[in-house]
Amino acid sequence: MGELEGKKHVQYIVSVEKKKDSFEALVIEHLRLNGAYWGLTTLDLLNEIEAVKPDEIVQWIMQCQDIGSGGFGGNVGHDPHLLYTLSAVQVLALLNRLDVLDIDKVSDFLRMIVQLYLLVHLSLYLDVAGLQNEDGSFSGDMWGEVDTRFSYIAICCLSLLGQLSKINVESTVNYIVSCKNLDGGFGSIPGGESHAGQIFCCVGTLAITGSLHHVDRDLLGWWLCERQCKDGGLNGRPEKLADVCYSWWVLSSLVMIDRVHWIDKEKLTRFILNCQDKENGGISDRPDNAVDVYHTYFGVAGLSLLEYPGIKSIDPAYALPVDVVNRIFFSK
Ligand code: GRG
């Protein structure tokens, strides 16, 4: 299986950051702020954050902020969205530059979104009480989508900014609990199929809000361990192929519920290492496929949760290196 090619992965990330007109850079143009989070967190986990110039990055991130709403878009001039606002907060936290943020403005953006989501959730409950469509479906929100991903993002962001008191945490937790399934997992909306990605979001929300007592740890632990395939990799739901990114979504959830010792760590480590491009760096979704920054990050983050030597520890709920999280919460 070989070793982790840490130095090559660093070179790969730096090269993607520099080549703004490469194919990969163009593919992630609209979500470049997510890409910055994946790439920079990888560098930090590999103890190489000095490979980039923080001032340039901070300047660019602030150009992605929508002045009116306070939220961030995926790139300069793009519409603001929760997905990119979390990445902005995470990268600034990583670079120890949260001071550049107008915290009230960003958290007001999140609060506004969360309040609208809560309204939508309320209408979902009304739907349950009688407004359900004839075919059994429910109407979406004014953006057309309600998803437990957004509950996680809002809670994670507001917690990092010390602004959880701005929202109704109890109703956020209640909504997450309403998305719990009989198999112990969670979906994107009430009744939605259990999926490892959504489970990370729901368990992460419960962990950050101190509400993990709502999880049936053994039942969920069993469902998550069933995600390990014959090749040692993890999939996101039954009958799907293993993919390196689930080394994060599944493993972080198992760590949060204290059941990570239930999987075969050695086989998973081998699977991730077999997905490396040993010549040019980077990690792919499955062995012999093309590498990208997303899978490179989740591969390295998964190895961190597996306590692979030489990689910094990552916090399973905040998805940031543990020393960064400690700096935020314990050095005030
Ligand atoms: C800070 C780490 C972090 C996350 C922010 C955006 C977000 C919060 C979470 C996304 C969680 C999620 C839904 C991940 C799953 C992504 C994925 C690979 C979906 C595809 O799933 P399937 O089952 O297909 O349709 P495959 O076969 O690819 O598994």
Coordinates of C-alpha atoms and ligand atoms in Angstrom, one line a residue:
M1 CA 0.0 0.0 0.0
G2 CA 3.0 2.3 0.5
E3 CA 3.2 5.4 2.6
L4 CA 1.4 8.7 2.6
E5 CA 3.0 11.0 -0.1
G6 CA 2.5 14.1 2.1
K7 CA 5.1 16.3 0.3
K8 CA 3.6 15.5 -3.1
H9 CA 0.1 16.3 -1.9
V10 CA 1.3 19.7 -0.7
Q11 CA 2.9 20.3 -4.1
Y12 CA -0.3 19.3 -5.8
I13 CA -2.5 21.6 -3.7
V14 CA -0.1 24.5 -4.2
S15 CA -0.1 23.9 -8.0
V16 CA -3.9 23.9 -8.2
E17 CA -4.0 27.2 -6.1
K18 CA -1.5 28.8 -8.5
K19 CA -2.9 27.6 -11.9
K20 CA -6.1 29.6 -12.1
D21 CA -6.7 28.8 -15.7
S22 CA -6.2 25.0 -15.4
F23 CA -9.0 22.6 -16.1
E24 CA -9.5 21.8 -12.4
A25 CA -9.5 25.4 -11.4
L26 CA -12.1 26.2 -14.0
V27 CA -14.3 23.2 -12.9
I28 CA -14.4 24.6 -9.3
E29 CA -14.5 28.3 -10.3
H30 CA -18.0 28.7 -8.9
L31 CA -17.1 27.1 -5.6
R32 CA -13.6 28.3 -5.3
L33 CA -14.1 29.3 -1.6
N34 CA -15.0 25.6 -0.8
G35 CA -11.8 24.6 -2.7
A36 CA -9.8 27.1 -0.6
Y37 CA -11.2 25.4 2.5
W38 CA -10.4 21.9 1.3
G39 CA -6.9 22.8 0.0
L40 CA -5.8 25.0 3.0
T41 CA -7.1 22.5 5.6
T42 CA -5.1 19.8 3.8
L43 CA -2.0 21.9 4.0
D44 CA -2.5 22.6 7.7
L45 CA -3.2 19.0 8.5
L46 CA 0.1 18.2 6.8
N47 CA 1.9 21.0 8.8
E48 CA 2.5 23.0 5.6
I49 CA 0.2 26.0 5.8
E50 CA 3.2 28.3 5.3
A51 CA 3.3 27.1 1.7
V52 CA 0.7 29.9 1.0
K53 CA 0.6 33.6 1.5
P54 CA -2.2 34.3 4.1
D55 CA -2.6 38.1 3.3
E56 CA -3.4 37.4 -0.4
I57 CA -6.0 34.7 0.6
V58 CA -7.7 36.9 3.2
Q59 CA -7.9 39.8 0.7
W60 CA -9.5 37.5 -1.9
I61 CA -12.0 36.0 0.7
M62 CA -13.1 39.5 1.7
Q63 CA -13.8 40.2 -2.0
C64 CA -16.2 37.3 -2.0
Q65 CA -18.4 38.9 0.7
D66 CA -21.7 40.3 -0.4
I67 CA -21.7 43.8 1.2
G68 CA -25.4 44.0 1.4
S69 CA -26.2 40.7 3.2
G70 CA -22.9 39.9 4.9
G71 CA -22.8 36.4 3.4
F72 CA -20.1 35.0 1.1
G73 CA -20.3 33.7 -2.5
G74 CA -18.2 30.9 -4.0
N75 CA -16.0 33.4 -5.8
V76 CA -15.8 37.2 -6.4
G77 CA -19.1 38.6 -7.6
H78 CA -21.1 35.4 -7.0
D79 CA -24.3 35.2 -5.0
P80 CA -24.0 34.7 -1.2
H81 CA -24.9 31.3 0.2
L82 CA -24.5 29.4 3.5
L83 CA -22.2 26.8 1.8
Y84 CA -19.5 29.4 1.1
T85 CA -20.1 31.5 4.2
L86 CA -19.0 28.5 6.3
S87 CA -15.9 28.0 4.1
A88 CA -15.0 31.7 4.5
V89 CA -15.3 31.4 8.3
Q90 CA -13.3 28.2 8.4
V91 CA -10.5 29.5 6.2
L92 CA -10.2 32.7 8.3
A93 CA -10.2 30.6 11.4
L94 CA -7.5 28.4 10.0
L95 CA -5.4 31.5 9.2
N96 CA -6.1 33.0 12.6
R97 CA -7.7 36.0 10.8
L98 CA -11.3 36.0 12.1
D99 CA -10.7 39.5 13.3
V100 CA -11.2 40.8 9.7
L101 CA -14.9 39.8 9.9
D102 CA -17.7 42.1 10.9
I103 CA -19.2 39.3 13.1
D104 CA -22.6 40.9 13.6
K105 CA -23.0 41.3 9.8
V106 CA -22.1 37.7 9.0
S107 CA -24.2 36.2 11.9
D108 CA -27.1 38.4 10.9
F109 CA -26.9 36.9 7.4
L110 CA -26.9 33.4 9.0
R111 CA -29.7 34.3 11.4
M112 CA -31.8 35.7 8.6
I113 CA -31.3 32.5 6.6
V114 CA -32.0 30.3 9.7
Q115 CA -35.1 32.1 10.6
L116 CA -36.4 31.7 7.0
Y117 CA -35.5 28.0 7.2
L118 CA -37.4 27.7 10.5
L119 CA -40.4 29.2 8.8
V120 CA -40.1 26.7 6.1
H121 CA -39.8 23.9 8.7
L122 CA -42.9 25.2 10.3
S123 CA -44.7 24.9 7.0
L124 CA -43.4 21.4 6.7
Y125 CA -45.0 20.6 10.0
L126 CA -48.2 22.2 8.8
D127 CA -47.9 20.0 5.7
V128 CA -47.7 17.0 8.0
A129 CA -50.9 18.3 9.7
G130 CA -52.8 18.6 6.5
L131 CA -51.0 20.6 3.8
Q132 CA -49.3 17.6 2.3
N133 CA -49.5 17.5 -1.5
E134 CA -51.7 14.8 -3.0
D135 CA -48.7 12.8 -4.2
G136 CA -47.2 12.8 -0.7
S137 CA -44.5 15.3 -1.5
F138 CA -44.0 18.6 0.3
S139 CA -43.4 22.1 -1.0
G140 CA -39.9 23.4 -0.7
D141 CA -38.7 26.8 0.5
M142 CA -38.4 30.0 -1.5
W143 CA -35.0 28.8 -2.7
G144 CA -36.5 25.4 -3.5
E145 CA -34.5 23.4 -1.0
V146 CA -34.5 22.5 2.7
D147 CA -31.7 20.3 3.8
T148 CA -30.0 19.3 7.1
R149 CA -26.7 20.4 5.5
F150 CA -27.8 24.0 6.1
S151 CA -28.7 23.4 9.8
Y152 CA -25.2 22.1 10.3
I153 CA -23.6 25.0 8.4
A154 CA -25.5 27.6 10.4
I155 CA -24.8 26.0 13.8
C156 CA -21.1 25.4 13.0
C157 CA -20.6 28.9 11.7
L158 CA -22.4 30.6 14.5
S159 CA -20.6 28.5 17.1
L160 CA -17.2 29.4 15.7
L161 CA -18.2 33.1 15.7
G162 CA -19.6 32.8 19.3
Q163 CA -23.1 33.8 18.1
L164 CA -25.2 30.7 18.8
S165 CA -27.5 32.9 21.0
K166 CA -28.7 34.7 17.9
I167 CA -30.8 31.7 16.9
N168 CA -33.3 29.3 18.5
V169 CA -31.0 26.3 19.1
E170 CA -33.7 24.2 20.6
S171 CA -35.9 24.3 17.5
T172 CA -32.9 23.6 15.3
V173 CA -32.1 20.5 17.3
N174 CA -35.8 19.4 17.2
Y175 CA -35.8 19.7 13.4
I176 CA -32.6 17.5 13.2
V177 CA -34.3 14.9 15.5
S178 CA -37.3 14.9 13.2
C179 CA -35.0 13.8 10.4
K180 CA -33.9 10.7 12.4
N181 CA -34.8 7.3 10.8
L182 CA -35.7 3.9 12.1
D183 CA -32.2 2.6 11.1
G184 CA -30.6 5.1 13.4
G185 CA -29.4 7.3 10.5
F186 CA -30.5 10.8 9.3
G187 CA -31.6 12.2 6.0
S188 CA -31.8 15.6 4.4
I189 CA -35.4 16.2 5.4
P190 CA -37.9 14.3 7.6
G191 CA -38.3 10.8 6.1
G192 CA -35.4 11.3 3.8
E193 CA -33.1 8.3 3.2
S194 CA -30.2 7.9 5.6
H195 CA -27.0 9.0 3.9
A196 CA -23.6 9.3 5.5
G197 CA -23.2 12.9 4.4
Q198 CA -26.4 14.0 6.0
I199 CA -25.5 11.9 9.1
F200 CA -22.3 13.9 9.5
C201 CA -24.4 17.1 9.3
C202 CA -27.0 15.9 11.8
V203 CA -24.6 14.3 14.3
G204 CA -22.3 17.4 13.9
T205 CA -25.1 19.7 14.7
L206 CA -26.1 17.6 17.8
A207 CA -22.4 17.4 18.9
I208 CA -21.9 21.2 18.7
T209 CA -25.1 21.9 20.5
G210 CA -24.4 19.3 23.2
S211 CA -27.4 17.2 22.1
L212 CA -25.9 13.8 21.2
H213 CA -28.2 12.1 23.7
H214 CA -30.7 12.1 20.8
V215 CA -28.6 9.6 18.9
D216 CA -29.0 5.8 19.3
R217 CA -25.2 5.3 19.3
D218 CA -25.2 1.5 18.9
L219 CA -27.9 1.5 16.1
L220 CA -26.2 4.4 14.2
G221 CA -22.8 2.8 14.8
W222 CA -24.0 -0.4 13.3
W223 CA -25.4 1.4 10.2
L224 CA -22.2 3.4 9.7
C225 CA -19.9 0.3 10.1
E226 CA -22.0 -1.5 7.4
R227 CA -20.7 1.2 5.1
Q228 CA -17.3 -0.6 4.9
C229 CA -17.0 -2.4 1.6
K230 CA -14.9 -5.5 0.7
D231 CA -12.1 -3.2 -0.7
G232 CA -11.9 -1.6 2.8
G233 CA -13.3 1.8 1.6
L234 CA -16.5 3.3 2.9
N235 CA -19.7 4.1 0.9
G236 CA -22.4 6.6 1.7
R237 CA -25.4 4.3 1.7
P238 CA -26.2 0.7 0.9
E239 CA -25.4 -0.8 -2.5
K240 CA -23.1 2.1 -3.5
L241 CA -19.4 2.1 -4.3
A242 CA -16.8 3.1 -1.8
D243 CA -15.4 6.6 -2.2
V244 CA -12.6 8.3 -0.3
C245 CA -14.8 11.2 0.8
Y246 CA -16.8 8.9 3.0
S247 CA -13.6 8.3 5.0
W248 CA -14.6 11.7 6.4
W249 CA -18.4 11.6 6.4
V250 CA -18.7 8.1 8.0
L251 CA -15.6 8.2 10.2
S252 CA -16.2 11.6 11.7
S253 CA -19.7 10.5 12.7
L254 CA -18.3 7.3 14.2
V255 CA -15.7 9.3 16.2
M256 CA -18.5 11.7 17.5
I257 CA -20.6 8.8 18.8
D258 CA -17.5 7.0 20.1
R259 CA -17.8 3.9 17.8
V260 CA -14.8 4.3 15.5
H261 CA -13.2 1.2 16.9
W262 CA -16.0 -0.8 15.2
I263 CA -14.5 -0.5 11.7
D264 CA -11.4 -2.2 10.2
K265 CA -9.0 0.8 10.4
E266 CA -6.2 -0.9 8.6
K267 CA -8.2 -1.9 5.6
L268 CA -9.6 1.7 5.3
T269 CA -6.1 3.2 5.6
R270 CA -4.9 0.9 2.8
F271 CA -7.9 1.9 0.6
I272 CA -7.1 5.6 1.0
L273 CA -3.4 5.2 0.4
N274 CA -4.2 3.2 -2.8
C275 CA -6.1 6.2 -4.1
Q276 CA -3.0 8.4 -4.1
D277 CA -1.3 9.6 -7.3
K278 CA 2.2 8.7 -6.1
E279 CA 3.9 10.6 -8.9
N280 CA 2.1 14.0 -9.1
G281 CA 0.3 14.0 -5.7
G282 CA -3.4 14.3 -4.9
I283 CA -6.0 11.6 -3.9
S284 CA -8.9 10.3 -6.0
D285 CA -12.3 8.9 -5.1
R286 CA -11.2 5.3 -5.9
P287 CA -7.9 3.7 -7.0
D288 CA -6.6 4.7 -10.4
N289 CA -9.1 7.6 -10.9
A290 CA -8.2 11.2 -11.5
V291 CA -7.3 13.2 -8.3
D292 CA -8.9 16.4 -7.2
V293 CA -8.7 18.8 -4.2
Y294 CA -12.0 17.6 -2.6
H295 CA -10.9 13.9 -2.4
T296 CA -7.3 14.9 -1.4
Y297 CA -8.8 16.8 1.6
F298 CA -11.2 14.1 2.7
G299 CA -8.5 11.4 2.2
V300 CA -6.0 13.3 4.4
A301 CA -8.8 14.2 6.9
G302 CA -9.9 10.6 7.1
L303 CA -6.3 9.5 7.7
S304 CA -6.1 12.1 10.5
L305 CA -9.2 10.5 12.2
L306 CA -7.4 7.2 11.8
E307 CA -4.4 8.7 13.7
Y308 CA -2.0 8.2 10.8
P309 CA 1.4 9.4 11.9
G310 CA 2.6 12.9 10.9
I311 CA -0.9 14.3 10.3
K312 CA -2.4 16.9 12.8
S313 CA -5.6 15.8 14.6
I314 CA -8.8 17.1 13.1
D315 CA -12.0 18.0 15.1
P316 CA -14.8 15.7 13.9
A317 CA -17.6 18.2 14.4
Y318 CA -16.0 21.5 13.2
A319 CA -13.9 19.8 10.5
L320 CA -10.9 22.0 11.4
P321 CA -7.6 21.0 12.9
V322 CA -8.0 20.5 16.7
D323 CA -5.4 23.2 17.5
V324 CA -7.4 25.8 15.5
V325 CA -10.6 24.9 17.3
N326 CA -8.8 25.1 20.7
R327 CA -7.4 28.5 19.8
I328 CA -10.9 29.8 19.0
F329 CA -12.6 28.4 22.1
F330 CA -9.9 28.4 24.8
S331 CA -7.6 31.3 24.1
K332 CA -10.0 34.2 24.7
Ligands
GRG1 C1 -17.3 21.4 6.7 C2 -16.9 19.1 6.0 C3 -17.8 20.3 6.0 C4 -19.0 20.2 5.3 C5 -20.0 21.3 5.2 C6 -21.8 20.8 2.6 C7 -21.8 20.1 3.9 C8 -21.5 20.8 5.2 C9 -22.0 18.7 4.0 C10 -22.3 17.9 2.8 C11 -22.7 16.5 3.3 C12 -23.0 15.6 2.1 C13 -24.5 15.5 1.7 C14 -22.1 14.8 1.6 C15 -22.3 13.8 0.5 C16 -21.7 14.2 -0.8 C17 -21.9 13.1 -1.9 C18 -20.7 12.4 -2.3 C19 -23.1 12.8 -2.4 C20 -23.4 11.8 -3.4 O1 -24.1 10.7 -2.8 P1 -24.8 9.5 -3.6 O2 -25.2 8.5 -2.6 O3 -23.7 9.0 -4.6 O4 -25.9 10.1 -4.5 P2 -22.3 8.3 -4.4 O5 -22.4 7.0 -5.2 O6 -21.3 9.3 -5.0 O7 -22.0 8.1 -2.9

